[in-house]
XYZ file of C-alpha atoms in Angstrom:
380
model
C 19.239 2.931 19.927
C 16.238 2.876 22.153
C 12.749 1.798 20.354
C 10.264 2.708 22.932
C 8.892 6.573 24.335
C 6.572 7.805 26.823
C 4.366 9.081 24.249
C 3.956 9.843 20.731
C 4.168 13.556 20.939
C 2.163 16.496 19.302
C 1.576 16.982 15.493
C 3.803 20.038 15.885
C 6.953 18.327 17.679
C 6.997 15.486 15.073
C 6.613 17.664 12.080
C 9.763 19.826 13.395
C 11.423 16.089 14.126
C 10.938 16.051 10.571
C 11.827 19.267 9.736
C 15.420 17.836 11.688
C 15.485 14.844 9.396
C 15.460 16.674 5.941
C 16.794 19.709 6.383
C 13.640 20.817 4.679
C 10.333 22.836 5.544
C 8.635 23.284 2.934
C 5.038 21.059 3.483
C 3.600 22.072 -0.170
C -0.099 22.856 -0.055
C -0.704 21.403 3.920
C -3.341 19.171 2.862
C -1.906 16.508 5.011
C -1.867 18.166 8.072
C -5.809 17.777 8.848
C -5.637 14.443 8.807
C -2.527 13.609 10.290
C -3.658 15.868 13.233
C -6.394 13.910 13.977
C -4.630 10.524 13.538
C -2.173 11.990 16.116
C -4.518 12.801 18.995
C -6.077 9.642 18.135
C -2.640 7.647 18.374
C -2.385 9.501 22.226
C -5.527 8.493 23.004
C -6.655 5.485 25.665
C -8.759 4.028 22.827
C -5.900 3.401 20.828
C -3.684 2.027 24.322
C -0.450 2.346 22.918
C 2.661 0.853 24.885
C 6.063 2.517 24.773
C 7.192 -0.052 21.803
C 3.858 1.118 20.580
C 4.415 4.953 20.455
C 7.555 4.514 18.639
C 6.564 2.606 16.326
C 3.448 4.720 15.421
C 5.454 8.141 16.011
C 7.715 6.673 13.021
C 5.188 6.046 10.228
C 3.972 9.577 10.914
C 7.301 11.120 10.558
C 7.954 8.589 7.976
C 4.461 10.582 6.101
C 5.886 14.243 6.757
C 9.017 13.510 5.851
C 8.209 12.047 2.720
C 5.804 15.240 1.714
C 8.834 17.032 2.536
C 10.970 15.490 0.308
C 8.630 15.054 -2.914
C 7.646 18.759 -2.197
C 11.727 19.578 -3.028
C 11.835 17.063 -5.698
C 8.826 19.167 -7.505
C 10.889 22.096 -7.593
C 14.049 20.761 -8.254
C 12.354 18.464 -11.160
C 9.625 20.935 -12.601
C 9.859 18.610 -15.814
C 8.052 16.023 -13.994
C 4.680 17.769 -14.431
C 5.064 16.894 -18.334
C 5.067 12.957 -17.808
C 2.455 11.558 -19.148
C 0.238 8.578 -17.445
C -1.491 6.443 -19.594
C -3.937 3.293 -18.953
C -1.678 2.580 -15.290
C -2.468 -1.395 -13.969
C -4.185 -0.477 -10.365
C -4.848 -3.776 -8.211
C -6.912 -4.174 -6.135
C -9.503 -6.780 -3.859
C -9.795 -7.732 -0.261
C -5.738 -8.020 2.068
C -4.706 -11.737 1.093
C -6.512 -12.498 -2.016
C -3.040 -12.699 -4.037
C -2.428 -8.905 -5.164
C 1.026 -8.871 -4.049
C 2.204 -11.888 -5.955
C 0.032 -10.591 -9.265
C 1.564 -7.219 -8.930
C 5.028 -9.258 -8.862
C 4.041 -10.938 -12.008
C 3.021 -8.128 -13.962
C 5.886 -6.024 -12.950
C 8.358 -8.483 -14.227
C 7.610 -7.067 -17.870
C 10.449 -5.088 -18.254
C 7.831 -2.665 -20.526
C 6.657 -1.987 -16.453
C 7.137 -0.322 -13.524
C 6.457 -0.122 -10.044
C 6.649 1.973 -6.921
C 9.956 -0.248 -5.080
C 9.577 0.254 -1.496
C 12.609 2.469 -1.075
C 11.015 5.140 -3.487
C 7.912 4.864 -1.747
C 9.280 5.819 1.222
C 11.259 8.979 -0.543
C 10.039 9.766 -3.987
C 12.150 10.895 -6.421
C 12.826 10.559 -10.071
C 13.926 6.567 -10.434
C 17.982 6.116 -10.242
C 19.291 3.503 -12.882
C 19.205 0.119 -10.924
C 23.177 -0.235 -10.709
C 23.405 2.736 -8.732
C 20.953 1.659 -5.658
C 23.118 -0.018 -3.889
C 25.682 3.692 -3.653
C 22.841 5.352 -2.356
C 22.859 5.633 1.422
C 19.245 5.955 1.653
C 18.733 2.969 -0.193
C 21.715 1.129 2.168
C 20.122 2.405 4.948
C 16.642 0.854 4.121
C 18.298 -2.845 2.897
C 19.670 -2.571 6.139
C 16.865 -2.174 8.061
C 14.718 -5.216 6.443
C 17.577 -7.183 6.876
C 17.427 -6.778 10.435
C 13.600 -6.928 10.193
C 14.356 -10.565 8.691
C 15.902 -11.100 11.632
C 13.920 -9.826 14.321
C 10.673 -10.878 13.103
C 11.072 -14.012 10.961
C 7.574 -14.847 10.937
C 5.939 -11.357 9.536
C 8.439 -11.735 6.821
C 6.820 -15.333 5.895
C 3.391 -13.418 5.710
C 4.398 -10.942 3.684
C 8.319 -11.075 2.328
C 9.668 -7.053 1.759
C 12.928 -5.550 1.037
C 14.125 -2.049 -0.596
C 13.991 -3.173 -3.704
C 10.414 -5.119 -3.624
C 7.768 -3.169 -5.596
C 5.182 -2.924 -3.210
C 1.710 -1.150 -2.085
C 1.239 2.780 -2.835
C -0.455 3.638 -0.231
C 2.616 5.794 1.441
C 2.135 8.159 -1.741
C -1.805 8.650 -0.295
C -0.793 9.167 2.954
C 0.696 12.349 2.103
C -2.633 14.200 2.035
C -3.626 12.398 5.660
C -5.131 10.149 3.942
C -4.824 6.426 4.074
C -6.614 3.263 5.659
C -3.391 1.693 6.320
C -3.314 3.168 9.509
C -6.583 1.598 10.819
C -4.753 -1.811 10.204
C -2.197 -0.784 12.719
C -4.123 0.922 15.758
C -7.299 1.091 17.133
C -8.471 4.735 15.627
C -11.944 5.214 15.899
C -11.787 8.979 15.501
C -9.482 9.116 12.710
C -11.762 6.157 10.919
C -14.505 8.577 11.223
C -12.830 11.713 9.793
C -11.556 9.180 6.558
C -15.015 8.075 5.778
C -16.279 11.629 5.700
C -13.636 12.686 3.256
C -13.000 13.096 -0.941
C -9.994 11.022 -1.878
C -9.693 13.102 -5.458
C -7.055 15.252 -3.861
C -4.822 12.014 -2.103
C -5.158 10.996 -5.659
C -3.964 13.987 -7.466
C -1.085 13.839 -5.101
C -0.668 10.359 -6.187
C -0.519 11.249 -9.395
C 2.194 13.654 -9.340
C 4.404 11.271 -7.223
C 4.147 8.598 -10.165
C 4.938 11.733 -12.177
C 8.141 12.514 -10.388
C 9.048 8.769 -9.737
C 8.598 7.638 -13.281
C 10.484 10.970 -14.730
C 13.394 8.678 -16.155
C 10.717 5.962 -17.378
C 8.276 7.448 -19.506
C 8.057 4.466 -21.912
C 6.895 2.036 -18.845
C 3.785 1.263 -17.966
C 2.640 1.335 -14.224
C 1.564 -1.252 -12.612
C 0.243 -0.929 -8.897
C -1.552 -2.040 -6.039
C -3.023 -1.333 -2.722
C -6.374 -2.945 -1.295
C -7.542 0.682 0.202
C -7.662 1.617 -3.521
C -11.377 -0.274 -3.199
C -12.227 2.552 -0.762
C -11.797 5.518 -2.752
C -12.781 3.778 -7.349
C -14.639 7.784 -7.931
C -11.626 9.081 -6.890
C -9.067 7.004 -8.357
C -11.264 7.136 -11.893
C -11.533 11.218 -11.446
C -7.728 11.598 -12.050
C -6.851 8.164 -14.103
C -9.900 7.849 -16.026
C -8.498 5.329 -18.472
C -7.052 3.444 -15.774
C -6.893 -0.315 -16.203
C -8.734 -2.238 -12.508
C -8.116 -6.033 -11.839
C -9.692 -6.967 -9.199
C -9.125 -10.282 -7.061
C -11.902 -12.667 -5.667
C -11.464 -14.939 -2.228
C -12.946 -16.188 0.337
C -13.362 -13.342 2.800
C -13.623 -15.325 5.609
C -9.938 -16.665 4.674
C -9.137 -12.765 3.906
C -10.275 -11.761 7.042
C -8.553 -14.169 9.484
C -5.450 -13.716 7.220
C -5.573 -9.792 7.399
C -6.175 -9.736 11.170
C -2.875 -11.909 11.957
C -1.231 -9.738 9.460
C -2.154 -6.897 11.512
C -1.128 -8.514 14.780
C 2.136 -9.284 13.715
C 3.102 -6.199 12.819
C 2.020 -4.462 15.796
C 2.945 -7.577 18.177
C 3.547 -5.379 21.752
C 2.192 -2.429 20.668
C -0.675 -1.708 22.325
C -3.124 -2.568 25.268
C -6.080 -2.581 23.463
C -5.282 -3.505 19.506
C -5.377 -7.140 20.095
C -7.331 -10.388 19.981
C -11.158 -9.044 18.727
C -10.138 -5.599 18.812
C -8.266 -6.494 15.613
C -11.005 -8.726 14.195
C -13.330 -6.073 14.784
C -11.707 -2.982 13.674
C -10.529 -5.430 10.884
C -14.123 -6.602 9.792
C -15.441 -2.978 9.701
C -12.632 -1.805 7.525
C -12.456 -4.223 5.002
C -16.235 -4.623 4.531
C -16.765 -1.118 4.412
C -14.188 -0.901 1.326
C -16.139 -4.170 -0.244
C -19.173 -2.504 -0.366
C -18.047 0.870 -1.643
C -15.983 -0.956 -4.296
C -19.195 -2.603 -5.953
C -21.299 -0.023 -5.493
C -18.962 2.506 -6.965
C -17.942 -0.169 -9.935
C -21.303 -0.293 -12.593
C -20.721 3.156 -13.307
C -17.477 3.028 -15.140
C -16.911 0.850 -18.537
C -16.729 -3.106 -17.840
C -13.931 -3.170 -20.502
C -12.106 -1.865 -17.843
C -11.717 -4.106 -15.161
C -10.738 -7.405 -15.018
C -11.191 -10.332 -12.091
C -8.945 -12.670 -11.403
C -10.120 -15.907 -8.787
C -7.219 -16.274 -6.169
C -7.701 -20.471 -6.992
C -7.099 -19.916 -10.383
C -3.910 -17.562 -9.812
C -2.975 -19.829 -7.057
C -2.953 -23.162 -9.446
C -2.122 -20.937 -12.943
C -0.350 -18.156 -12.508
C 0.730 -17.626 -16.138
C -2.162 -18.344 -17.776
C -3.803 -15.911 -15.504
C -1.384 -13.092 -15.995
C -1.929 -13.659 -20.048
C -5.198 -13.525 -19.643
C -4.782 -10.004 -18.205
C -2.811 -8.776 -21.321
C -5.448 -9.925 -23.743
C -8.255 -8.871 -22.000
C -6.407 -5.650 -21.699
C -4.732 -5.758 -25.608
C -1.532 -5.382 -23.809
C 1.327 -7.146 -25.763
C 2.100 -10.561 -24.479
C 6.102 -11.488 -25.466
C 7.853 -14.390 -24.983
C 10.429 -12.447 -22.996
C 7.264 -11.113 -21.104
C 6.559 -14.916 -20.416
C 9.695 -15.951 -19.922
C 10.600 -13.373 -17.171
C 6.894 -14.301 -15.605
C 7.712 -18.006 -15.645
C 11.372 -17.460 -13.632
C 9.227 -14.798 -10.879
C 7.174 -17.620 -10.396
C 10.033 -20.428 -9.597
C 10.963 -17.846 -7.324
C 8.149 -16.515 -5.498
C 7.553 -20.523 -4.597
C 11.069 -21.601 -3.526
C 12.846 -18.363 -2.518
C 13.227 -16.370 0.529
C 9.863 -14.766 -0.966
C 7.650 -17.946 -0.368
C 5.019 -17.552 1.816
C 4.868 -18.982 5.080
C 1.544 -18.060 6.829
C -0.817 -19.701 9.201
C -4.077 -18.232 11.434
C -7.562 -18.572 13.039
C -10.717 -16.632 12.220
C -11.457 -17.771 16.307
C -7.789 -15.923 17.559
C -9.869 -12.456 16.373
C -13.008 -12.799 17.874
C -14.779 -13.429 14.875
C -17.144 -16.168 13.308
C -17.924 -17.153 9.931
C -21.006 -16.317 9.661
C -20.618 -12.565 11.412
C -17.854 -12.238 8.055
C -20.387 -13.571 5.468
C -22.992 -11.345 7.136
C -20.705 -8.700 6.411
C -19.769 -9.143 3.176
C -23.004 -10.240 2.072
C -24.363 -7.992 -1.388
């Protein structure tokens, strides 16, 4: 099966590729289609440079965005009881890429009183299968399969940041189904479509959101949610607009260690890509993003309760993971276990040992960047 094309196509002709895909055509409400219109003719464009690797790659996550509005939009109407689940105080993480989020969000999801978006359901929302049944479900097969080849192919992305179908993982693919979602300006050079984002109200992406957790958590009422996704520092009046008793922890480091550890993030995953998203192209488009979401983040932050939000040091999670995590819970008047503790203490033997453990190494310099351009930029 060939991975490259000459281009990425039109909005229209990956839409109907979707269309192909599901069976389906129903696109809901269209609010996606604005934005993912723009990110399109932006993908074509010389500014983003894309190579043939490159426009597959990037034709994929948009058809990978339609086709999941697609298939929520069915699971709405075949599921009509979802709009009765309730959502109450949901865990949202959140801080700067690299400051520890993904291992925290591991910790706090192994309460079994928890749950998470896994990165299958993610991809296609529906109302969670019991856990047995995963591995009969050819969507699910067909996803294991593809990390595992991912494993393969690209050894050293998975030591930056380990994923499989079952790994609970970021949210922002439930976002992207109203166009919106800074993901993408981690994988491209978009300056058009980073324009259009900053102009816009997250409330509805957020809504959408909403109802996805809605659908996904159908079977799970009981649990808790626990999530996480850096862009969620972008868009705190939105996110507090439709969870208003939502629960924020928010993690501190370094951002010059943040940014040189985001960029080769970004260049791994779009290694061969493009002509033009590399080297300070990265650090740059990198740099803008990431500060941009710092600032709105603490501006947006005094106006909602304190009592709320919670900040965790990435030294201290680093060197005391448990007694981090507990501190959450109290701060929180969440209801620390021993079985909570216990399943917390065995995530941690393996997140440092297993095939999970990171593996990571890069250079500010590699990105075009100084230290003292990041601190400028980060500077309150």
């Amino acid at each position: 099966m060939t991975r490259e094309r000459a281009d990425v196509g039109s909005y229209e002709d990956i839409a109907a590729a979707a269309v192909r895909t599901t069976g389906l055509d129903d696109f809901g409400s269209g609010l996606h289609e604005e934005g993912l219109r723009v990110l399109v003719e932006d993908l074509a464009s010389p500014e983003a440079g894309l190579t043939p690797r490159g426009n597959y790659f990037q034709r994929a996550e948009v058809k990978s965005a339609l086709v999941g509005v697609l298939l929520t939009q069915a699971a709405f109407t075949r599921f009509p009881a979802y709009a009765d689940v309730p959502i109450e105080r949901p865990v949202f993480l959140m801080g700067l890429p690299r400051t520890g989020t993904t291992a925290l969000h591991r910790y706090l999801h192994a309460d079994p009183s928890t749950q998470g978006l896994e990165m299958w359901l993610t991809q296609y929302p529906q109302p969670r299968p019991p856990r047995e049944t995963w591995a009969d479900d050819p969507v699910f097969q067909t996803m294991q399969a593809g990390f595992a080849a991912h494993h393969v192919e690209s050894p050293e992305f998975m030591g930056i940041h380990y994923m499989d179908a079952t790994t609970v993982e970021e949210c922002w693919r439930l976002l992207r189904q109203t166009g919106k979602s800074n993901s993408y300006e981690s994988l491209a050079n978009l300056p058009r479509y980073s324009q259009w984002l900053q102009r816009q109200s997250w409330v509805d992406a957020y809504e959408r959101h909403r109802q996805n957790l809605q659908l996904v958590g159908l079977n799970d009422q009981d649990r808790r949610w626990i999530l996480k996704n850096p862009s969620h520092m972008t868009a705190l009046d939105a996110l507090m607009t439709v969870y208003p008793d939502a629960l924020i922890v928010y993690t501190h480091r370094d951002p010059v260690t943040c940014l040189a550890s985001s960029c080769s993030l970004s260049a791994e995953t779009t290694a061969g890509h493009s002509e033009t998203y590399v080297g300070g192209v990265i650090g740059h488009t990198q740099l803008s993003l990431w500060s941009r979401a710092f600032h709105a983040f603490w501006d947006a932050r005094p106006a909602y309760d304190e009592a709320q939000f919670a900040d965790v040091a990435f030294a201290d999670l680093r060197d005391d993971p448990l007694g981090v995590t507990r501190g959450i819970y109290e701060q929180f008047g969440l209801d620390w276990t021993p079985s909570v503790e216990a399943a917390i203490r065995d995530i941690d033997t393996e997140a440092k040992s297993g095939s999970a453990a990171p593996k990571h190494s890069y250079s500010l310099k590699d990105y075009g960047l100084s230290e003292r351009q990041v601190r400028d930029a980060f500077d309150r």
